[in-house]
mmCIF file of C-alpha atoms in Angstrom:
data_model
loop_
_atom_site.group_PDB
_atom_site.id
_atom_site.type_symbol
_atom_site.label_atom_id
_atom_site.label_comp_id
_atom_site.label_asym_id
_atom_site.label_seq_id
_atom_site.Cartn_x
_atom_site.Cartn_y
_atom_site.Cartn_z
ATOM 1 C CA MET A 299 -55.218 -41.372 -33.086
ATOM 2 C CA ASN A 300 -53.286 -42.488 -36.196
ATOM 3 C CA PRO A 301 -49.580 -43.574 -35.935
ATOM 4 C CA VAL A 302 -48.320 -40.279 -37.423
ATOM 5 C CA SER A 303 -50.236 -38.273 -34.835
ATOM 6 C CA ASN A 304 -48.995 -40.506 -32.081
ATOM 7 C CA MET A 305 -45.401 -39.973 -33.210
ATOM 8 C CA LEU A 306 -45.829 -36.190 -33.435
ATOM 9 C CA SER A 307 -47.440 -36.061 -29.970
ATOM 10 C CA HIS A 308 -44.573 -38.101 -28.507
ATOM 11 C CA THR A 309 -42.004 -35.885 -30.209
ATOM 12 C CA PHE A 310 -43.679 -32.736 -28.869
ATOM 13 C CA ARG A 311 -43.685 -34.132 -25.288
ATOM 14 C CA VAL A 312 -39.993 -35.031 -25.519
ATOM 15 C CA PHE A 313 -39.161 -31.595 -26.949
ATOM 16 C CA THR A 314 -41.073 -29.862 -24.174
ATOM 17 C CA ALA A 315 -39.368 -31.937 -21.507
ATOM 18 C CA VAL A 316 -35.950 -31.055 -22.957
ATOM 19 C CA LEU A 317 -36.862 -27.371 -22.902
ATOM 20 C CA ILE A 318 -37.991 -27.562 -19.298
ATOM 21 C CA LEU A 319 -34.802 -29.401 -18.249
ATOM 22 C CA SER A 320 -32.685 -26.936 -20.193
ATOM 23 C CA PHE A 321 -34.308 -24.061 -18.284
ATOM 24 C CA ILE A 322 -33.858 -25.812 -14.929
ATOM 25 C CA PHE A 323 -30.203 -26.734 -15.366
ATOM 26 C CA ILE A 324 -28.999 -23.765 -17.485
ATOM 27 C CA GLY A 325 -31.108 -21.003 -16.093
ATOM 28 C CA ASN A 326 -30.660 -21.910 -12.397
ATOM 29 C CA PRO A 327 -27.083 -22.159 -11.232
ATOM 30 C CA LEU A 328 -28.028 -24.057 -8.099
ATOM 31 C CA ALA A 329 -29.829 -26.751 -10.102
ATOM 32 C CA TYR A 330 -26.486 -28.297 -11.017
ATOM 33 C CA GLY A 331 -26.243 -29.275 -7.399
ATOM 34 C CA ASN A 332 -22.549 -28.574 -6.998
ATOM 35 C CA GLY A 333 -22.690 -24.813 -6.380
ATOM 36 C CA ARG A 334 -19.464 -24.199 -8.297
ATOM 37 C CA GLY A 335 -18.811 -20.819 -9.872
ATOM 38 C CA LEU A 336 -20.892 -19.172 -7.157
ATOM 39 C CA LEU A 337 -19.924 -16.456 -4.698
ATOM 40 C CA TYR A 338 -20.135 -17.265 -0.970
ATOM 41 C CA VAL A 339 -20.298 -14.423 1.674
ATOM 42 C CA VAL A 340 -20.313 -15.232 5.395
ATOM 43 C CA HIS A 341 -22.077 -12.807 7.763
ATOM 44 C CA SER A 342 -21.527 -12.576 11.537
ATOM 45 C CA ILE A 343 -25.144 -11.347 11.671
ATOM 46 C CA PRO A 344 -27.513 -13.012 10.721
ATOM 47 C CA LYS A 345 -25.051 -15.984 11.065
ATOM 48 C CA LYS A 346 -25.451 -17.200 7.510
ATOM 49 C CA VAL A 347 -23.493 -17.833 4.351
ATOM 50 C CA HIS A 348 -25.306 -16.103 1.493
ATOM 51 C CA ILE A 349 -24.854 -17.509 -2.020
ATOM 52 C CA TYR A 350 -24.646 -15.119 -4.927
ATOM 53 C CA ASP A 351 -24.837 -15.779 -8.623
ATOM 54 C CA PRO A 352 -21.862 -13.677 -9.959
ATOM 55 C CA GLU A 353 -23.690 -13.219 -13.322
ATOM 56 C CA SER A 354 -26.981 -11.863 -12.073
ATOM 57 C CA LEU A 355 -25.458 -10.587 -8.786
ATOM 58 C CA LYS A 356 -28.513 -11.846 -6.920
ATOM 59 C CA ILE A 357 -28.731 -14.035 -3.811
ATOM 60 C CA VAL A 358 -29.647 -17.580 -4.866
ATOM 61 C CA GLY A 359 -29.418 -19.365 -1.509
ATOM 62 C CA ALA A 360 -28.281 -19.247 2.134
ATOM 63 C CA ILE A 361 -26.701 -21.688 4.629
ATOM 64 C CA PRO A 362 -27.152 -21.177 8.383
ATOM 65 C CA VAL A 363 -23.919 -21.338 10.387
ATOM 66 C CA GLY A 364 -22.956 -21.089 14.032
ATOM 67 C CA GLU A 365 -22.206 -18.325 16.510
ATOM 68 C CA SER A 366 -19.855 -15.519 15.381
ATOM 69 C CA PRO A 367 -18.836 -16.882 12.002
ATOM 70 C CA PHE A 368 -15.848 -15.045 10.574
ATOM 71 C CA ASN A 369 -13.716 -16.354 7.731
ATOM 72 C CA ILE A 370 -14.438 -18.730 4.888
ATOM 73 C CA ALA A 371 -12.464 -20.917 2.482
ATOM 74 C CA VAL A 372 -13.320 -23.202 -0.399
ATOM 75 C CA SER A 373 -11.578 -26.445 -1.412
ATOM 76 C CA PRO A 374 -9.802 -26.439 -4.837
ATOM 77 C CA ASP A 375 -12.305 -28.931 -6.249
ATOM 78 C CA GLY A 376 -15.317 -26.837 -5.086
ATOM 79 C CA ARG A 377 -16.571 -29.639 -2.912
ATOM 80 C CA TRP A 378 -16.353 -28.030 0.594
ATOM 81 C CA LEU A 379 -16.694 -24.732 2.329
ATOM 82 C CA ALA A 380 -14.850 -24.204 5.603
ATOM 83 C CA VAL A 381 -16.292 -21.539 7.907
ATOM 84 C CA GLY A 382 -14.372 -20.307 10.938
ATOM 85 C CA HIS A 383 -16.029 -19.224 14.173
ATOM 86 C CA ARG A 384 -14.840 -17.178 17.104
ATOM 87 C CA ILE A 385 -15.719 -19.954 19.616
ATOM 88 C CA SER A 386 -14.016 -22.956 21.062
ATOM 89 C CA GLY A 387 -16.413 -25.810 20.507
ATOM 90 C CA GLY A 388 -16.946 -26.504 16.778
ATOM 91 C CA LYS A 389 -14.615 -23.700 15.765
ATOM 92 C CA ILE A 390 -14.506 -24.729 12.084
ATOM 93 C CA TRP A 391 -17.576 -25.950 10.304
ATOM 94 C CA ILE A 392 -17.259 -27.978 7.103
ATOM 95 C CA ILE A 393 -20.093 -27.578 4.597
ATOM 96 C CA GLU A 394 -20.625 -29.815 1.578
ATOM 97 C CA ILE A 395 -21.367 -27.417 -1.219
ATOM 98 C CA LYS A 396 -23.489 -29.870 -3.272
ATOM 99 C CA THR A 397 -25.942 -30.457 -0.464
ATOM 100 C CA LYS A 398 -25.399 -27.258 1.485
ATOM 101 C CA LYS A 399 -25.207 -29.421 4.647
ATOM 102 C CA VAL A 400 -22.799 -29.157 7.545
ATOM 103 C CA ILE A 401 -20.902 -32.457 7.539
ATOM 104 C CA GLN A 402 -18.339 -31.823 10.277
ATOM 105 C CA LYS A 403 -17.548 -29.481 13.197
ATOM 106 C CA ILE A 404 -13.903 -29.330 14.101
ATOM 107 C CA ASP A 405 -12.856 -28.305 17.590
ATOM 108 C CA ILE A 406 -9.541 -26.576 18.075
ATOM 109 C CA TRP A 407 -8.236 -25.973 21.563
ATOM 110 C CA LEU A 408 -7.830 -22.276 22.058
ATOM 111 C CA GLY A 409 -6.462 -22.070 25.590
ATOM 112 C CA ARG A 410 -7.618 -18.985 27.362
ATOM 113 C CA TYR A 411 -8.921 -17.425 24.107
ATOM 114 C CA ARG A 412 -12.152 -19.328 24.139
ATOM 115 C CA GLU A 413 -14.418 -16.784 22.597
ATOM 116 C CA GLN A 414 -12.035 -15.115 20.156
ATOM 117 C CA GLY A 415 -9.849 -15.799 17.223
ATOM 118 C CA ASP A 416 -10.271 -15.126 13.505
ATOM 119 C CA SER A 417 -9.388 -18.556 12.132
ATOM 120 C CA PHE A 418 -7.776 -17.615 8.804
ATOM 121 C CA LEU A 419 -8.486 -20.628 6.635
ATOM 122 C CA LEU A 420 -6.841 -22.122 3.534
ATOM 123 C CA PHE A 421 -6.989 -25.477 1.776
ATOM 124 C CA SER A 422 -3.834 -27.041 0.360
ATOM 125 C CA LYS A 423 -3.485 -27.089 -3.404
ATOM 126 C CA ASP A 424 -4.398 -30.801 -3.583
ATOM 127 C CA GLY A 425 -7.262 -30.343 -1.145
ATOM 128 C CA LYS A 426 -5.892 -32.979 1.274
ATOM 129 C CA LYS A 427 -5.306 -30.559 4.095
ATOM 130 C CA LEU A 428 -7.002 -27.536 5.619
ATOM 131 C CA TYR A 429 -4.817 -24.867 7.335
ATOM 132 C CA SER A 430 -6.208 -22.772 10.135
ATOM 133 C CA ILE A 431 -4.338 -19.806 11.689
ATOM 134 C CA ASP A 432 -5.444 -17.979 14.822
ATOM 135 C CA PRO A 433 -3.665 -14.673 15.334
ATOM 136 C CA LEU A 434 -4.343 -14.702 19.082
ATOM 137 C CA THR A 435 -3.115 -18.184 19.917
ATOM 138 C CA ARG A 436 -0.378 -17.778 17.267
ATOM 139 C CA TYR A 437 -0.680 -21.335 15.968
ATOM 140 C CA LEU A 438 -1.071 -22.973 12.605
ATOM 141 C CA ASP A 439 -3.402 -25.948 12.908
ATOM 142 C CA VAL A 440 -3.367 -28.623 10.176
ATOM 143 C CA ILE A 441 -6.468 -30.662 9.486
ATOM 144 C CA ARG A 442 -6.620 -33.764 7.264
ATOM 145 C CA THR A 443 -9.628 -33.581 4.965
ATOM 146 C CA SER A 444 -10.058 -37.349 4.400
ATOM 147 C CA ASP A 445 -11.389 -37.697 7.984
ATOM 148 C CA TRP A 446 -11.282 -34.053 9.269
ATOM 149 C CA ASN A 447 -8.830 -35.066 12.069
ATOM 150 C CA HIS A 448 -6.478 -32.492 13.514
ATOM 151 C CA ILE A 449 -2.940 -33.689 12.682
ATOM 152 C CA LYS A 450 -0.537 -30.937 13.618
ATOM 153 C CA LYS A 451 -0.140 -27.744 15.654
ATOM 154 C CA LEU A 452 2.727 -25.429 14.722
ATOM 155 C CA PRO A 453 3.677 -22.290 16.696
ATOM 156 C CA LEU A 454 4.012 -19.054 14.707
ATOM 157 C CA GLY A 455 5.291 -15.574 15.441
ATOM 158 C CA PHE A 456 3.407 -12.626 16.687
ATOM 159 C CA TYR A 457 0.089 -11.672 15.023
ATOM 160 C CA PRO A 458 0.106 -14.015 12.018
ATOM 161 C CA LYS A 459 -2.127 -12.936 9.138
ATOM 162 C CA PRO A 460 -3.998 -14.755 6.329
ATOM 163 C CA PRO A 461 -1.675 -17.247 4.556
ATOM 164 C CA ILE A 462 -1.176 -17.760 0.842
ATOM 165 C CA LEU A 463 0.099 -20.721 -1.181
ATOM 166 C CA SER A 464 2.873 -20.731 -3.749
ATOM 167 C CA PRO A 465 1.592 -21.415 -7.283
ATOM 168 C CA ASN A 466 2.854 -25.005 -7.083
ATOM 169 C CA GLY A 467 1.406 -25.490 -3.624
ATOM 170 C CA ARG A 468 4.724 -26.474 -2.016
ATOM 171 C CA ARG A 469 5.100 -23.437 0.190
ATOM 172 C CA LEU A 470 2.800 -21.595 2.557
ATOM 173 C CA TYR A 471 3.624 -17.955 3.199
ATOM 174 C CA ILE A 472 2.380 -16.457 6.435
ATOM 175 C CA PRO A 473 2.790 -12.781 7.217
ATOM 176 C CA ASN A 474 3.327 -11.866 10.827
ATOM 177 C CA SER A 475 4.188 -8.677 12.779
ATOM 178 C CA ARG A 476 7.755 -8.451 11.424
ATOM 179 C CA GLY A 477 7.979 -10.467 8.240
ATOM 180 C CA ILE A 478 7.011 -13.656 6.416
ATOM 181 C CA LEU A 479 7.241 -17.256 7.632
ATOM 182 C CA ILE A 480 7.693 -19.866 4.932
ATOM 183 C CA ILE A 481 6.186 -23.268 5.550
ATOM 184 C CA ASP A 482 7.016 -26.495 3.660
ATOM 185 C CA THR A 483 3.561 -27.981 2.983
ATOM 186 C CA LYS A 484 4.841 -31.535 2.711
ATOM 187 C CA MET A 485 6.339 -31.531 6.237
ATOM 188 C CA ASP A 486 4.270 -28.669 7.577
ATOM 189 C CA GLU A 487 7.362 -27.133 9.116
ATOM 190 C CA VAL A 488 8.888 -23.640 9.068
ATOM 191 C CA VAL A 489 11.783 -23.786 6.655
ATOM 192 C CA ASP A 490 12.598 -20.098 6.193
ATOM 193 C CA SER A 491 11.607 -16.571 7.114
ATOM 194 C CA LEU A 492 11.941 -13.076 5.703
ATOM 195 C CA LYS A 493 12.220 -10.044 7.847
ATOM 196 C CA ILE A 494 10.879 -6.597 6.887
ATOM 197 C CA ASP A 495 11.095 -3.188 8.550
ATOM 198 C CA GLY A 496 7.385 -2.765 9.319
ATOM 199 C CA GLN A 497 4.314 -4.871 10.000
ATOM 200 C CA ALA A 498 3.434 -7.375 7.254
ATOM 201 C CA SER A 499 -0.289 -7.693 6.807
ATOM 202 C CA ALA A 500 -0.786 -9.635 3.558
ATOM 203 C CA ALA A 501 1.223 -11.298 0.812
ATOM 204 C CA ALA A 502 1.086 -12.386 -2.831
ATOM 205 C CA ILE A 503 3.666 -14.082 -5.012
ATOM 206 C CA SER A 504 4.474 -13.980 -8.715
ATOM 207 C CA LEU A 505 3.851 -17.035 -10.871
ATOM 208 C CA ASP A 506 7.570 -17.709 -11.238
ATOM 209 C CA GLU A 507 7.958 -17.351 -7.428
ATOM 210 C CA LYS A 508 10.835 -14.927 -7.925
ATOM 211 C CA THR A 509 9.091 -11.942 -6.368
ATOM 212 C CA LEU A 510 7.081 -11.759 -3.158
ATOM 213 C CA PHE A 511 4.738 -8.837 -2.595
ATOM 214 C CA VAL A 512 4.020 -7.782 0.987
ATOM 215 C CA THR A 513 1.780 -5.093 2.353
ATOM 216 C CA ASP A 514 3.225 -3.159 5.298
ATOM 217 C CA MET A 515 0.380 -1.579 7.244
ATOM 218 C CA GLU A 516 2.681 0.170 9.659
ATOM 219 C CA ASN A 517 4.243 2.283 6.895
ATOM 220 C CA ASN A 518 1.398 2.193 4.363
ATOM 221 C CA ARG A 519 3.325 0.624 1.463
ATOM 222 C CA VAL A 520 3.760 -2.454 -0.679
ATOM 223 C CA LEU A 521 7.205 -4.105 -0.732
ATOM 224 C CA PHE A 522 8.653 -6.042 -3.635
ATOM 225 C CA LEU A 523 11.010 -8.703 -2.288
ATOM 226 C CA ASP A 524 13.468 -10.470 -4.592
ATOM 227 C CA MET A 525 13.382 -14.133 -3.311
ATOM 228 C CA ALA A 526 16.839 -14.949 -4.611
ATOM 229 C CA ALA A 527 18.565 -11.879 -3.227
ATOM 230 C CA ARG A 528 16.283 -11.892 -0.154
ATOM 231 C CA ALA A 529 16.122 -8.158 -0.361
ATOM 232 C CA VAL A 530 13.540 -5.393 -0.894
ATOM 233 C CA ILE A 531 13.876 -4.084 -4.414
ATOM 234 C CA LYS A 532 10.970 -1.656 -4.440
ATOM 235 C CA GLU A 533 8.778 0.245 -1.987
ATOM 236 C CA ILE A 534 5.459 1.634 -3.305
ATOM 237 C CA PRO A 535 3.288 3.993 -1.190
ATOM 238 C CA VAL A 536 -0.393 3.060 -1.020
ATOM 239 C CA GLY A 537 -3.345 4.101 1.153
ATOM 240 C CA THR A 538 -3.695 3.988 4.963
ATOM 241 C CA GLU A 539 -3.298 0.606 6.614
ATOM 242 C CA PRO A 540 -3.286 -1.868 3.683
ATOM 243 C CA ARG A 541 -4.616 -5.154 4.925
ATOM 244 C CA ASN A 542 -5.148 -7.283 1.880
ATOM 245 C CA LEU A 543 -3.771 -7.667 -1.611
ATOM 246 C CA MET A 544 -4.288 -9.901 -4.600
ATOM 247 C CA LEU A 545 -2.175 -10.449 -7.747
ATOM 248 C CA ILE A 546 -4.395 -10.677 -10.844
ATOM 249 C CA ASP A 547 -3.189 -11.929 -14.252
ATOM 250 C CA ASN A 548 0.403 -11.886 -12.863
ATOM 251 C CA ARG A 549 0.415 -8.126 -13.722
ATOM 252 C CA PHE A 550 -1.605 -5.987 -11.334
ATOM 253 C CA LEU A 551 -1.705 -5.945 -7.540
ATOM 254 C CA TYR A 552 -5.025 -4.952 -6.035
ATOM 255 C CA VAL A 553 -4.406 -3.521 -2.584
ATOM 256 C CA LEU A 554 -7.209 -2.906 -0.034
ATOM 257 C CA ASN A 555 -6.412 0.106 2.173
ATOM 258 C CA THR A 556 -8.775 -0.405 5.055
ATOM 259 C CA HIS A 557 -8.511 2.898 6.923
ATOM 260 C CA SER A 558 -8.467 5.191 3.866
ATOM 261 C CA ASN A 559 -11.426 3.317 2.435
ATOM 262 C CA ASN A 560 -9.918 2.740 -1.029
ATOM 263 C CA LEU A 561 -8.196 0.342 -3.327
ATOM 264 C CA SER A 562 -4.734 0.834 -4.956
ATOM 265 C CA ILE A 563 -3.857 -0.778 -8.221
ATOM 266 C CA VAL A 564 -0.115 -1.434 -8.675
ATOM 267 C CA ASP A 565 1.465 -2.372 -11.968
ATOM 268 C CA ILE A 566 4.180 -4.904 -11.087
ATOM 269 C CA LYS A 567 5.868 -4.478 -14.436
ATOM 270 C CA THR A 568 6.410 -0.736 -14.170
ATOM 271 C CA MET A 569 6.441 -0.896 -10.341
ATOM 272 C CA GLU A 570 4.024 2.006 -9.997
ATOM 273 C CA ASN A 571 0.796 2.736 -8.137
ATOM 274 C CA ILE A 572 -1.277 3.568 -11.207
ATOM 275 C CA LYS A 573 -4.717 4.143 -9.717
ATOM 276 C CA THR A 574 -6.596 4.628 -6.435
ATOM 277 C CA ILE A 575 -10.306 4.036 -6.235
ATOM 278 C CA ALA A 576 -12.741 4.728 -3.362
ATOM 279 C CA ILE A 577 -14.326 1.425 -2.394
ATOM 280 C CA GLY A 578 -16.625 1.259 0.627
ATOM 281 C CA VAL A 579 -16.072 1.786 4.312
ATOM 282 C CA LEU A 580 -13.315 -0.246 5.922
ATOM 283 C CA PRO A 581 -12.832 -2.717 3.071
ATOM 284 C CA GLU A 582 -10.756 -5.773 4.024
ATOM 285 C CA ARG A 583 -11.800 -8.907 2.072
ATOM 286 C CA MET A 584 -12.079 -9.633 -1.618
ATOM 287 C CA ALA A 585 -12.647 -12.474 -4.123
ATOM 288 C CA PHE A 586 -11.898 -12.711 -7.855
ATOM 289 C CA ASP A 587 -13.956 -14.260 -10.624
ATOM 290 C CA PRO A 588 -11.448 -15.177 -13.391
ATOM 291 C CA VAL A 589 -14.214 -16.046 -15.870
ATOM 292 C CA ARG A 590 -16.005 -12.718 -15.729
ATOM 293 C CA LYS A 591 -12.891 -10.709 -14.729
ATOM 294 C CA ARG A 592 -14.675 -9.211 -11.754
ATOM 295 C CA LEU A 593 -13.331 -8.361 -8.346
ATOM 296 C CA PHE A 594 -15.798 -8.492 -5.388
ATOM 297 C CA VAL A 595 -14.923 -6.430 -2.270
ATOM 298 C CA ILE A 596 -16.826 -6.545 1.036
ATOM 299 C CA SER A 597 -16.754 -3.740 3.572
ATOM 300 C CA GLU A 598 -18.283 -2.902 6.862
ATOM 301 C CA GLU A 599 -21.016 -0.747 5.335
ATOM 302 C CA GLY A 600 -22.836 -3.957 4.277
ATOM 303 C CA GLU A 601 -22.262 -3.792 0.559
ATOM 304 C CA ILE A 602 -20.303 -5.722 -2.114
ATOM 305 C CA ALA A 603 -18.416 -3.533 -4.515
ATOM 306 C CA VAL A 604 -18.076 -5.047 -7.971
ATOM 307 C CA MET A 605 -15.057 -4.086 -10.109
ATOM 308 C CA ASP A 606 -14.198 -4.835 -13.714
ATOM 309 C CA VAL A 607 -10.419 -5.603 -13.684
ATOM 310 C CA VAL A 608 -10.199 -5.187 -17.491
ATOM 311 C CA THR A 609 -11.264 -1.553 -17.387
ATOM 312 C CA GLN A 610 -10.059 -1.170 -13.793
ATOM 313 C CA ARG A 611 -13.204 0.594 -12.663
ATOM 314 C CA GLN A 612 -16.015 -0.090 -10.221
ATOM 315 C CA LEU A 613 -19.149 -1.170 -11.960
ATOM 316 C CA LEU A 614 -21.724 -1.077 -9.114
ATOM 317 C CA THR A 615 -22.387 -2.074 -5.545
ATOM 318 C CA ILE A 616 -24.893 -4.736 -4.484
ATOM 319 C CA PRO A 617 -26.453 -4.934 -1.033
ATOM 320 C CA ALA A 618 -25.169 -7.535 1.448
ATOM 321 C CA ASP A 619 -26.458 -8.338 4.889
ATOM 322 C CA ILE A 620 -24.881 -6.512 7.806
ATOM 323 C CA THR A 621 -21.454 -7.538 8.983
ATOM 324 C CA PRO A 622 -20.050 -9.399 5.934
ATOM 325 C CA ALA A 623 -16.944 -11.036 7.303
ATOM 326 C CA GLY A 624 -15.597 -13.266 4.549
ATOM 327 C CA ILE A 625 -15.984 -13.851 0.848
ATOM 328 C CA VAL A 626 -14.870 -16.599 -1.607
ATOM 329 C CA LEU A 627 -15.704 -17.804 -5.073
ATOM 330 C CA ALA A 628 -16.036 -21.533 -5.628
ATOM 331 C CA PRO A 629 -13.935 -22.632 -8.579
#
């Protein structure tokens, strides 16, 4: 073969290799190895975390977990998944997203509640701590992520619910049966509390931290609380037993009404409930994809509802395994 033919043959082989690599790393989201930008759904049965590509809406992987998995959280850097279990030994499993391997099992003493507990999980904004809340034991457990050691146990009020972080990460807001506890995340101590007339079930906060939004599942409403005045400035009726809410684009609250099987959209600028959409059977958990502007809602009927938040309408539903219990999108 002459030199020119040799060169052309070599160029063709290199070009083919580049095409193959491009297909592997661009066409397959898991080929990157970090699993970021993917949707993770934990199922009590069949005891797995299913991994979805939010673009194709197809399952692209699965991770086996332990007995009775319930809630799930992802670290801010997309490095770890934390999966809570309703058991005593190995209550929280830490999964490295890149390898999809369980790297740690964290035991939390549950007292007499040894086979129960929802373990609401949340990483700190800097990823240095993992917070775990059990509504039955009524404790906040603080775990250091550098070595996964349990470093603090803080008593909470009756029936604490899933926590949220302030936009700057300095405060942790925890709804309970009669209001909101406010935790300083540097000291991990209760520094304030807000009382409401009802049963707080979920919370969200505006970007400027001037307004706190709280669902009251006893009176089927969303409360707007002025943080400076420490007073309710607006009450908005929603569906039956609202259990979760999310503030999107600092403009619209998406409220999951579990017992009326629908979702309310509240405009925080006009302070109005502008739309109610049927969305599955007993919906309670959701995750938001800020890139595609899609909201994913799981319900007990074993489906994931996909909503377009730009048009504020449901696009479709995709099948999930039975008993989806938690959902999160890795950043």
